XYZ file of C-alpha atoms in Angstrom:
769
model
C 136.479 79.357 76.996
C 140.514 79.545 77.158
C 142.383 76.496 77.087
C 145.498 75.868 78.673
C 147.365 76.647 75.498
C 145.693 79.839 75.170
C 146.667 80.982 78.916
C 150.157 79.970 78.201
C 150.058 82.235 75.059
C 148.674 85.148 77.273
C 151.625 84.691 79.813
C 153.837 84.679 76.771
C 152.452 88.140 75.495
C 152.149 89.602 78.817
C 155.883 89.304 79.026
C 156.708 90.050 75.546
C 154.334 92.928 74.949
C 153.720 94.579 78.278
C 152.013 97.698 76.656
C 149.050 95.791 75.450
C 146.213 95.272 77.641
C 145.298 91.488 77.556
C 142.091 91.467 79.409
C 139.115 93.372 80.566
C 138.335 93.850 84.593
C 136.119 95.840 86.311
C 139.062 98.203 87.063
C 141.064 97.180 84.286
C 143.592 99.364 82.443
C 146.165 99.368 79.504
C 149.785 98.688 79.902
C 151.864 97.088 82.189
C 154.978 98.924 83.749
C 158.037 97.148 85.088
C 156.853 98.000 88.531
C 153.683 96.277 87.774
C 155.131 93.155 86.051
C 157.645 93.131 89.562
C 154.483 93.156 91.423
C 153.324 90.081 90.225
C 155.994 88.504 92.732
C 154.286 90.178 95.581
C 151.004 88.126 94.612
C 152.552 85.327 96.332
C 153.069 87.297 99.414
C 149.512 88.595 99.546
C 148.346 84.924 99.055
C 150.279 83.961 101.886
C 148.463 86.698 104.147
C 145.160 85.083 102.770
C 146.419 81.459 103.947
C 146.946 82.883 107.401
C 143.484 83.930 107.797
C 142.162 80.700 106.695
C 143.607 78.721 109.685
C 140.103 77.783 110.865
C 139.901 75.364 107.455
C 141.255 71.970 107.282
C 144.240 71.240 105.223
C 142.218 69.595 102.492
C 140.154 72.801 102.122
C 143.252 75.026 102.063
C 144.707 72.913 99.290
C 141.201 73.281 97.359
C 141.631 77.174 97.833
C 145.209 77.148 96.669
C 143.995 75.349 93.438
C 141.308 77.974 92.762
C 143.975 80.679 93.591
C 146.296 79.404 90.738
C 143.237 79.047 88.311
C 142.253 82.650 89.124
C 145.703 83.819 88.844
C 146.309 82.399 85.376
C 142.688 83.705 84.344
C 143.528 87.081 85.224
C 146.928 87.030 83.767
C 147.982 90.173 82.107
C 145.043 92.277 83.624
C 145.840 95.338 85.822
C 143.507 97.160 87.899
C 143.198 101.265 87.536
C 145.712 101.798 90.309
C 148.338 99.791 88.321
C 148.163 96.618 90.665
C 147.903 93.142 88.955
C 144.171 92.206 88.978
C 144.754 89.125 91.140
C 145.092 91.366 94.196
C 141.530 92.412 93.931
C 139.962 88.700 94.147
C 142.558 87.891 96.847
C 141.364 90.935 99.131
C 137.847 89.857 98.497
C 138.337 86.220 99.633
C 140.131 87.995 102.717
C 137.141 89.528 103.744
C 134.950 86.540 103.163
C 137.605 84.683 105.583
C 137.059 87.149 108.403
C 133.618 86.078 108.269
C 134.735 82.489 108.484
C 132.897 81.172 105.118
C 133.393 77.822 104.063
C 136.103 76.940 101.404
C 133.593 76.954 98.561
C 132.652 80.705 99.218
C 136.549 81.350 99.577
C 136.934 79.545 96.180
C 134.310 81.316 94.497
C 135.743 84.541 95.839
C 138.813 84.461 94.319
C 137.278 83.228 90.958
C 134.224 85.775 90.988
C 135.381 87.693 88.027
C 136.519 84.714 85.884
C 133.632 84.095 84.143
C 132.843 87.685 83.528
C 136.223 88.925 82.335
C 138.049 85.746 81.293
C 135.673 83.961 79.073
C 135.792 80.818 81.503
C 132.872 78.651 81.127
C 130.507 77.459 83.957
C 131.049 73.802 82.779
C 134.796 74.146 83.077
C 134.416 75.496 86.685
C 131.846 72.573 87.549
C 134.353 69.953 86.103
C 137.414 71.277 88.169
C 135.975 72.720 91.510
C 132.327 71.122 91.601
C 128.885 72.363 91.195
C 128.287 74.367 94.378
C 131.417 76.383 93.571
C 130.350 77.049 90.091
C 126.673 77.852 90.956
C 128.303 80.575 93.568
C 130.393 82.153 90.713
C 127.638 82.038 88.283
C 125.257 83.804 90.634
C 127.982 86.410 90.756
C 128.324 86.822 87.195
C 126.678 89.972 85.361
C 124.544 89.326 82.234
C 126.696 91.670 79.836
C 126.871 88.987 77.060
C 123.201 89.401 76.512
C 121.777 92.124 74.484
C 119.510 94.628 76.373
C 117.972 97.809 74.808
C 119.221 99.949 77.750
C 122.095 100.015 80.311
C 119.457 100.406 82.978
C 117.829 97.071 81.577
C 121.020 95.132 81.739
C 121.802 96.562 85.290
C 118.385 95.478 86.500
C 118.392 91.915 84.949
C 121.795 91.690 86.620
C 120.612 92.513 90.109
C 117.691 90.136 89.771
C 120.008 87.130 88.829
C 122.248 88.089 91.630
C 119.431 88.653 94.335
C 117.522 85.265 93.333
C 121.120 83.438 93.376
C 121.146 85.062 96.826
C 117.815 83.922 98.040
C 118.848 80.216 96.884
C 122.249 80.787 98.507
C 123.098 83.486 100.804
C 126.930 83.086 100.175
C 126.381 84.809 96.850
C 125.332 88.373 98.375
C 128.201 87.922 101.109
C 130.865 87.456 98.375
C 129.468 90.329 96.322
C 129.001 92.619 99.219
C 132.889 91.802 100.116
C 133.548 92.529 96.423
C 131.820 95.858 96.609
C 133.423 96.695 99.760
C 137.187 96.246 98.364
C 136.100 98.276 95.336
C 134.793 101.186 97.153
C 137.879 101.192 99.342
C 140.188 101.358 96.094
C 138.121 103.772 93.938
C 140.433 106.592 94.013
C 142.041 105.733 90.764
C 138.748 105.333 89.065
C 137.267 108.134 86.593
C 134.960 110.589 88.800
C 131.754 109.777 86.347
C 132.182 106.146 87.124
C 133.216 106.446 90.592
C 130.047 108.357 91.437
C 127.927 105.800 89.367
C 129.444 102.904 91.494
C 128.914 105.149 94.830
C 125.129 105.792 94.038
C 124.407 102.247 93.229
C 126.312 101.109 96.445
C 124.211 103.283 98.917
C 120.916 102.546 96.982
C 121.334 98.987 96.703
C 124.446 97.333 98.525
C 124.298 99.289 101.733
C 120.529 98.562 102.229
C 121.078 94.913 101.610
C 123.702 94.848 103.957
C 121.768 96.381 106.558
C 118.819 94.081 105.863
C 121.274 91.101 106.459
C 122.104 92.437 109.734
C 125.939 93.404 108.282
C 125.992 96.535 110.207
C 129.902 96.949 110.137
C 129.698 96.473 106.383
C 126.511 98.661 105.889
C 128.481 101.779 107.806
C 131.414 101.296 105.800
C 129.506 101.185 102.641
C 127.707 104.429 103.590
C 130.475 106.109 104.630
C 132.587 105.455 101.613
C 129.730 106.144 99.173
C 129.160 109.534 101.082
C 132.741 110.270 100.577
C 132.565 109.905 96.760
C 129.313 111.525 96.341
C 129.498 114.394 98.628
C 133.443 114.856 98.978
C 133.284 118.737 100.454
C 130.739 117.893 102.719
C 132.490 114.773 103.936
C 135.665 116.778 104.372
C 133.899 119.679 106.280
C 131.903 117.256 108.775
C 135.347 115.465 109.300
C 136.735 118.576 110.652
C 133.891 119.542 112.544
C 133.959 115.873 114.335
C 137.880 116.401 114.944
C 136.983 119.569 116.793
C 133.988 118.189 118.774
C 136.302 115.303 119.946
C 138.454 117.800 121.714
C 135.545 119.548 123.158
C 133.971 116.815 124.387
C 136.806 114.660 125.504
C 136.283 115.525 129.004
C 132.488 114.578 129.249
C 133.193 111.257 127.566
C 136.051 110.630 130.146
C 133.794 111.672 132.988
C 130.834 109.334 132.177
C 133.166 106.554 131.492
C 134.623 107.075 134.957
C 131.098 107.289 136.377
C 129.888 104.051 134.800
C 133.086 102.089 135.615
C 132.464 103.116 139.272
C 128.620 102.228 139.336
C 129.307 98.810 137.763
C 132.064 98.116 140.027
C 129.655 98.939 143.260
C 127.004 96.160 141.867
C 129.817 93.875 141.148
C 128.767 93.460 137.538
C 131.347 92.724 135.072
C 130.935 94.556 131.767
C 132.913 95.705 128.599
C 132.698 99.373 128.131
C 133.579 101.027 124.525
C 133.141 104.503 122.823
C 130.792 104.778 119.869
C 130.850 107.590 117.398
C 127.950 108.155 114.710
C 129.479 107.730 111.275
C 129.909 110.990 108.942
C 126.984 109.830 106.762
C 124.536 109.174 109.628
C 125.379 112.720 111.132
C 124.820 114.390 107.592
C 121.587 112.142 107.080
C 120.346 113.399 110.283
C 121.032 116.971 109.790
C 119.612 117.006 106.308
C 116.307 114.970 107.450
C 115.837 117.277 110.429
C 117.280 120.452 108.883
C 119.568 120.627 112.060
C 122.954 122.204 112.222
C 126.159 120.279 113.392
C 125.936 121.874 116.794
C 122.336 120.637 117.122
C 123.191 117.236 116.645
C 123.570 115.806 120.317
C 124.004 112.144 120.141
C 127.284 112.047 118.275
C 128.923 109.973 120.873
C 127.574 107.110 122.653
C 128.721 104.008 124.656
C 128.260 100.247 123.802
C 128.042 97.874 127.361
C 128.817 94.160 126.652
C 127.646 91.980 129.330
C 127.746 88.251 129.996
C 124.247 87.182 130.331
C 120.721 88.078 129.010
C 119.384 89.002 132.623
C 122.576 91.300 133.216
C 121.393 93.573 130.228
C 118.534 94.534 132.277
C 120.593 94.822 135.423
C 123.132 96.829 133.745
C 119.920 99.154 132.425
C 118.849 99.796 136.012
C 122.248 100.767 136.977
C 122.428 103.349 134.347
C 119.051 104.609 134.968
C 119.940 105.153 138.692
C 123.343 106.820 137.443
C 121.735 109.329 135.138
C 118.255 110.565 134.429
C 116.579 108.677 131.260
C 115.181 110.960 128.569
C 111.463 110.128 128.001
C 110.320 108.136 124.880
C 114.152 107.250 124.065
C 114.148 103.811 125.352
C 113.861 100.755 122.896
C 113.941 97.384 123.802
C 115.236 95.053 120.701
C 115.957 92.203 122.803
C 112.338 91.281 123.556
C 111.362 92.542 120.292
C 114.467 91.946 117.792
C 114.645 93.956 114.534
C 113.669 92.285 111.289
C 117.474 91.509 110.718
C 117.910 89.870 113.876
C 119.395 92.754 115.567
C 119.110 92.594 119.587
C 120.053 95.410 122.034
C 118.683 97.621 124.543
C 118.904 101.404 123.810
C 118.371 104.407 126.038
C 119.202 107.670 126.087
C 120.536 109.473 129.396
C 121.067 112.984 130.368
C 124.999 113.469 131.049
C 126.179 115.758 133.733
C 126.679 118.540 131.321
C 122.943 118.344 130.240
C 123.881 116.730 126.791
C 122.174 113.357 125.537
C 124.126 110.376 125.482
C 123.037 107.078 123.967
C 124.020 103.742 125.586
C 123.844 100.406 123.796
C 123.496 97.276 126.289
C 123.874 93.889 124.911
C 125.612 90.383 125.441
C 128.808 89.132 123.627
C 126.513 87.075 120.903
C 124.019 89.645 120.336
C 127.334 91.947 119.532
C 128.437 89.353 116.888
C 125.042 89.335 115.529
C 124.689 93.033 115.584
C 128.122 93.665 113.690
C 128.033 90.587 111.014
C 124.575 89.798 110.845
C 123.794 86.843 108.707
C 127.662 86.083 108.707
C 127.389 85.534 112.180
C 125.971 81.737 111.435
C 129.778 80.739 110.135
C 131.324 82.634 112.901
C 129.007 80.686 115.317
C 129.288 77.270 114.137
C 132.105 76.468 116.472
C 129.603 77.455 119.405
C 126.762 75.551 118.064
C 124.179 78.591 117.625
C 121.539 77.790 115.045
C 119.584 80.815 115.401
C 122.032 82.914 113.306
C 121.266 80.846 110.402
C 117.796 82.103 109.975
C 118.883 85.710 110.163
C 117.063 87.533 107.121
C 115.371 84.356 105.699
C 112.023 85.904 105.804
C 113.313 88.784 103.807
C 115.229 86.175 101.444
C 111.941 84.281 101.091
C 110.313 87.218 100.192
C 112.619 87.939 97.256
C 111.402 84.584 95.813
C 107.559 85.297 96.174
C 108.210 88.738 94.320
C 109.991 87.093 91.626
C 106.936 84.619 91.135
C 104.791 87.509 90.740
C 106.952 89.910 88.921
C 108.532 89.051 85.199
C 110.137 92.239 84.483
C 113.402 92.915 85.837
C 113.000 96.774 86.116
C 109.637 96.259 88.283
C 111.279 93.507 90.502
C 114.371 95.783 91.371
C 111.637 98.620 92.243
C 109.967 96.315 94.458
C 113.176 94.956 96.326
C 114.297 98.891 96.563
C 110.838 99.264 98.400
C 111.638 96.504 100.663
C 115.157 97.724 101.744
C 113.847 99.911 104.543
C 116.246 100.499 107.402
C 113.471 101.253 109.803
C 110.715 98.925 110.823
C 107.796 98.719 113.046
C 106.546 95.484 114.813
C 103.179 94.732 115.020
C 101.116 91.560 116.167
C 98.577 89.038 114.721
C 95.733 87.866 117.041
C 97.475 85.018 118.010
C 100.379 87.111 119.406
C 102.947 86.295 116.508
C 105.267 89.358 115.709
C 105.494 90.763 112.272
C 108.210 93.368 111.127
C 107.216 95.752 108.530
C 108.632 98.870 107.273
C 107.889 102.417 108.710
C 104.667 103.515 107.132
C 103.232 100.122 106.489
C 99.378 99.856 106.468
C 96.910 96.899 107.018
C 97.236 95.957 103.410
C 100.974 95.315 104.028
C 100.201 93.449 106.824
C 97.858 91.454 105.069
C 100.173 90.324 102.229
C 102.929 89.815 104.575
C 100.749 87.142 106.235
C 99.857 85.527 102.734
C 99.244 86.611 99.114
C 95.956 85.061 99.308
C 94.962 86.947 102.532
C 96.187 90.079 100.821
C 93.994 89.543 97.732
C 90.915 88.764 99.704
C 91.106 91.389 102.454
C 88.220 93.729 102.454
C 88.533 95.156 105.822
C 90.773 95.389 109.090
C 90.857 95.907 112.943
C 93.616 97.495 114.630
C 93.743 97.177 118.534
C 90.020 95.760 118.568
C 88.551 98.815 116.456
C 87.669 98.866 112.830
C 90.253 100.950 111.020
C 90.561 101.729 107.121
C 92.910 99.982 105.214
C 95.207 102.534 104.720
C 95.842 103.042 108.195
C 99.428 103.369 109.041
C 100.524 100.844 111.494
C 102.543 101.599 114.768
C 104.856 99.192 116.867
C 102.546 97.471 119.068
C 99.472 97.464 117.075
C 97.450 94.223 117.170
C 96.032 93.693 113.527
C 93.344 91.683 112.325
C 92.478 91.209 108.790
C 88.958 90.683 107.477
C 88.502 88.728 104.351
C 85.993 87.663 101.778
C 86.077 84.931 99.203
C 84.579 87.393 96.520
C 86.914 90.312 97.220
C 89.953 91.283 94.891
C 92.712 94.024 95.360
C 91.930 97.525 94.674
C 94.229 99.443 92.395
C 93.830 102.351 94.692
C 96.028 100.184 97.428
C 99.218 100.893 95.122
C 98.948 104.570 96.318
C 99.527 103.714 99.916
C 101.115 100.073 100.479
C 104.889 100.296 101.529
C 106.163 96.848 101.135
C 107.531 95.355 97.799
C 105.392 92.119 98.460
C 102.334 94.072 98.680
C 102.985 96.028 95.685
C 104.020 93.047 93.572
C 101.071 90.927 94.780
C 98.535 93.575 93.830
C 99.974 94.213 90.438
C 100.464 90.384 89.586
C 96.603 89.999 90.533
C 95.405 92.958 88.683
C 97.507 92.012 85.220
C 96.161 88.563 85.397
C 92.669 89.731 86.101
C 92.838 92.040 83.386
C 94.477 89.759 80.920
C 91.630 87.285 81.593
C 88.931 89.654 81.557
C 90.311 91.127 78.334
C 90.626 87.881 76.839
C 86.998 86.902 77.694
C 85.693 90.610 76.193
C 87.666 90.153 73.184
C 86.531 86.763 72.305
C 83.041 87.972 72.709
C 83.468 91.073 70.691
C 85.089 89.333 67.725
C 82.537 86.385 68.159
C 79.512 88.948 67.882
C 81.400 91.222 65.008
C 82.098 87.933 62.863
C 78.452 87.056 63.370
C 77.497 90.553 61.596
C 79.620 88.929 58.717
C 77.372 85.893 58.643
C 80.099 83.821 60.071
C 80.632 81.819 63.301
C 84.184 81.943 65.221
C 86.240 78.907 63.953
C 87.138 76.860 67.123
C 90.368 75.365 68.408
C 93.653 76.502 69.078
C 95.816 76.145 65.989
C 98.709 78.415 66.916
C 101.367 75.476 67.455
C 104.352 75.085 65.145
C 102.946 72.255 63.840
C 99.961 74.106 62.380
C 101.706 76.681 60.159
C 99.893 78.029 57.537
C 96.448 77.343 59.069
C 93.863 80.110 59.332
C 94.730 81.376 62.624
C 98.552 81.486 61.844
C 97.419 83.678 58.722
C 95.601 85.841 60.929
C 98.052 86.514 63.583
C 100.599 87.172 60.993
C 98.399 89.770 59.453
C 97.617 91.270 63.089
C 101.229 91.363 64.074
C 100.634 89.223 67.178
C 102.206 85.926 68.176
C 99.169 83.971 69.910
C 95.510 84.037 69.349
C 95.184 84.667 73.131
C 97.365 87.807 72.685
C 95.060 89.045 69.641
C 91.821 88.500 71.656
C 93.561 90.302 74.659
C 94.117 93.124 72.334
C 90.684 93.432 71.004
C 89.315 93.203 74.548
C 91.781 96.261 75.456
C 90.636 97.876 72.307
C 93.984 98.033 70.659
C 92.465 96.427 67.442
C 88.916 97.092 66.176
C 87.047 93.505 66.396
C 84.955 94.878 62.859
C 88.165 95.248 61.285
C 89.634 91.866 62.355
C 86.328 89.970 61.753
C 86.640 91.351 58.108
C 89.888 89.851 57.678
C 89.293 86.588 59.151
C 85.956 86.303 56.906
C 88.142 87.097 53.974
C 90.361 84.115 54.961
C 87.533 82.035 55.515
C 86.001 83.040 52.183
C 89.666 81.819 50.419
C 89.064 78.271 52.289
C 85.469 78.084 50.832
C 83.388 79.476 53.669
C 80.309 81.292 52.982
C 78.036 83.522 54.810
C 74.817 81.846 56.554
C 71.679 83.806 55.998
C 70.489 83.144 59.439
C 73.476 84.046 61.358
C 73.739 87.229 59.057
C 70.099 88.194 59.828
C 70.728 87.971 63.514
C 74.202 89.708 63.334
C 72.676 92.575 61.779
C 69.389 92.694 63.327
C 71.764 93.506 66.741
C 72.470 96.824 65.307
C 69.388 99.009 65.418
C 71.070 102.116 64.783
C 72.124 102.112 60.893
C 74.484 105.109 61.878
C 76.833 102.908 63.785
C 79.265 100.301 62.322
C 77.792 96.693 63.139
C 79.820 95.095 65.459
C 77.368 92.844 67.176
C 75.775 93.448 70.378
C 77.809 93.253 73.695
C 75.645 92.215 76.657
C 76.858 93.597 80.195
C 75.825 92.291 83.602
C 78.274 94.181 85.750
C 80.603 91.172 86.328
C 83.118 92.075 83.454
C 85.798 93.598 85.597
C 88.355 95.983 84.750
C 88.282 95.765 80.993
C 84.616 97.279 80.979
C 84.418 100.720 82.847
C 81.113 102.667 83.197
C 81.669 106.307 82.416
C 81.864 108.486 85.502
C 80.519 111.735 83.675
C 76.938 109.871 83.135
C 77.432 107.018 85.265
C 74.901 104.590 83.323
C 72.839 101.843 85.144
C 70.465 99.110 84.000
C 67.482 100.801 82.582
C 69.447 103.495 80.829
C 70.084 103.225 76.946
C 73.638 102.657 76.633
C 76.572 102.910 74.002
C 79.987 101.555 74.465
C 83.364 103.161 73.285
C 86.212 100.767 72.676
C 88.899 103.368 73.553
C 92.669 102.188 72.439
C 94.327 100.394 75.381
C 91.342 101.403 77.537
C 88.908 98.324 77.194
C 85.259 99.307 76.728
C 83.860 102.395 78.228
C 79.968 102.682 78.606
C 78.159 105.902 78.456
C 74.429 106.768 78.557
C 73.096 107.228 74.922
C 72.007 110.956 76.300
C 75.619 111.537 77.504
C 76.976 115.063 76.335
C 80.410 113.935 76.571
C 79.903 110.412 74.656
C 77.968 112.435 71.791
C 81.008 114.649 71.343
C 83.435 111.565 71.261
C 80.959 110.126 68.619
C 81.152 113.082 66.581
C 85.022 113.054 66.460
C 85.137 109.214 65.774
C 82.510 107.029 65.210
C 84.332 104.025 64.355
C 85.279 102.634 67.857
C 81.487 102.909 69.138
C 79.943 99.805 69.434
C 76.064 98.474 70.509
C 75.933 97.440 74.125
C 72.763 96.450 76.177
C 72.122 95.410 79.777
C 71.589 91.527 80.755
C 68.247 90.996 82.283
C 69.981 89.764 85.630
C 72.777 92.348 86.544
C 75.185 90.884 88.884
C 75.912 93.888 91.055
C 74.959 97.566 92.136
C 75.770 100.431 90.042
C 76.709 104.125 91.266
C 74.883 107.113 90.339
C 75.175 110.918 91.664
C 72.091 112.494 93.166
C 71.851 116.135 94.021
C 69.715 117.199 96.999
C 68.575 120.475 98.560
C 67.958 120.296 102.182
C 66.873 122.873 104.881
C 69.744 123.022 107.723
C 68.787 121.683 110.900
C 69.714 119.031 113.589
C 69.951 115.409 112.270
C 69.435 116.401 108.779
C 72.371 113.766 107.611
C 70.517 111.134 109.644
C 67.495 111.477 108.384
C 68.769 111.286 104.608
C 70.982 108.083 105.628
C 67.865 106.497 107.259
C 65.895 107.372 104.000
C 68.694 105.893 101.880
C 68.850 102.722 104.171
C 65.029 102.292 104.305
C 65.170 102.019 100.307
C 68.065 99.365 100.748
C 70.173 101.372 98.713
C 73.891 102.630 99.876
C 75.803 106.138 100.180
C 79.086 105.512 99.017
C 80.356 109.198 99.016
C 78.635 112.560 100.209
C 79.851 115.714 99.174
C 78.661 118.891 101.082
C 80.684 121.303 99.337
C 82.536 124.334 100.940
C 79.884 126.732 101.327
C 79.193 128.691 104.561
C 76.027 127.620 106.686
C 72.969 129.038 105.292
C 69.256 128.121 105.544
C 69.565 125.570 102.819
C 72.401 123.392 101.537
C 73.106 121.347 98.356
C 74.188 117.751 99.028
C 75.645 115.748 96.166
C 75.221 111.833 97.030
C 76.949 108.838 95.293
C 74.361 105.937 95.763
C 74.899 102.320 95.077
C 71.560 101.058 93.193
C 70.504 97.757 91.540
C 68.848 99.827 88.575
C 66.690 102.726 87.418
C 63.498 101.455 89.470
C 65.451 100.913 92.400
C 66.868 104.403 91.944
C 63.216 105.781 91.780
C 62.581 104.051 94.938
C 65.437 105.700 96.857
C 64.483 109.158 95.316
C 60.945 108.769 96.267
C 62.208 107.815 99.909
C 64.161 110.838 100.107
C 61.575 113.328 98.843
C 59.377 112.134 101.898
C 61.960 113.054 104.136
C 60.803 116.361 105.816
C 64.011 118.319 105.367
C 64.631 117.416 101.714
C 63.411 120.149 99.357
C 64.491 118.967 96.186
C 66.164 115.720 95.032
C 67.281 114.652 91.455
C 69.719 112.451 89.687
C 72.749 114.344 88.281
C 72.992 114.280 84.457
C 75.875 115.548 82.379
């Protein structure tokens, strides 16, 4: 942390040795020419410009902002941007952008000092002492984590994003300052090296522009997109820019005519309106051309009009006037006033056919709606003078979802992945049965809807009704759908849901649940495996958790050091996942126990060895299965074992326990290659669930055959999980493959007998590998 003396030395050095770089900024460069030193005098003038923008603050607040400016000016002394300007010009410009949003004094002070901790070695304690805890927290939230050591640049960037986004969720001013910082950097990036310019532009269009959109900062969103496009695709940007210039000339007449017609129509009904032209940005034109494979000439809605009225009812009155003036295009009307967008945007959108046959879009809104549309969540501060409270809550749901995702996601890269998924520009609006509206990203499913209500609802959902009719959980929702989720206390997330969910909240919730479930089940299985393997050595598992620092040198500490794990639970989870072989760990544990005087118990040894009846297999002890073990125990799909089958277990590395039938050819080949991971398993006397098995049926083709088969299976109290009819052409007979859910082999035999009694069935048998 630089003291006042250090800062004074910096000032002296900057005057005496202008050829040396005395700091590192995000756009710092070496050297300080005479013009650069002279430019320091211009700082006061630029701060004077900022002061004029701060007229909405009190005199006391402006005094505090001036102190923050002096502090930042001293901290950045001797630093210059890549353009050659003194570095302090950048914080002043960022503070100016924040002042346009009418942010409070603390935010303006943080904007002036936003690089002080990162680039100048200023500590948070010093900022708290001089400017207060809230200002220091804002600056800290904007500071990257460059001082920590990360294995990759991507990991460092992901962790910095997570820190910033979580700080933003606690105080939205953090992201407003960051967006202002990024906007000024994008505006002044011409002097930066091309490689760095491309990286920053890509980061902006993928992260910062969507965040601006989610917070309703549409003006900032459009400019960030446009600047990123200019730096990422300079040739295409230039070509489209020239095409737009030509189009303006060609379409000037139609634009003027439409404006005259509108002014006349509104005058006739005595409706006071503000009419302004609106032009699509180059990036949105390029994106539409690329997305829909259009040429520039085929993009019809390049120009449009925005109509601002005084009151909400006048919005609909203006809409009626326009629809009487020109013919509306079917399916191109959207009412974002009745159902606002997720970021608070409200407006009426309609597309009409102009006198020359071209499509022209019109947006109709009130003045407050227009302010929210352009400034989004920043409208809260702009609205303070008018007493509006609604704008304060813009984006609140999304900000809360960031905290929910963080609670369920500990890895920075995964957190950033979920946030990126959530940054969708388009939304669908669906209703709960109680008529509450939820905004979800386009392509969202019933599972996304369930997690949007609450993570517990998502974890327990088993079915959904869309508009009163049963629908698969993967059903893509459309605006206006009424969705009802059916839950069950015993249900849990299905890993297959990750293939179709669209929201970061749903994806993080599913992963979080599955990870916890896998860890708990692996821990239970690992403890069972180690206990039984130790019993084969004539010993019992030592009890108690002795992994604390105070118990160094104890039995478990010695075992953990040998195994390379940190905690007892971690070692047991590794055993449950098959990453460590229980018999090997048991032998090491037996050796450690022997060093401490433990001796094998004859009775325990007898029980342990009695469990392994096949001398050709290693003695790990017998694992008893009842079907409730979860994801750590998998029943092989090649042979589909069920209670009543003789079974064996393969402890695959990282796969948990895979169970095969003893006759399975696939299992026998694996055993021939490596017999070490195989353990003895057997069925519990009371299985806890049904098991799937494949059945092949030959039937005669005829009316109602499938109904007869379904009735026979249902009559045997079994379930059809899947049916495969193949792709053969129709013939006298057809082979069907059913996947049945049955309790055990006796239940399967009952189902097979019921199928054989069906008149259309010629042959039925269980499928074996």
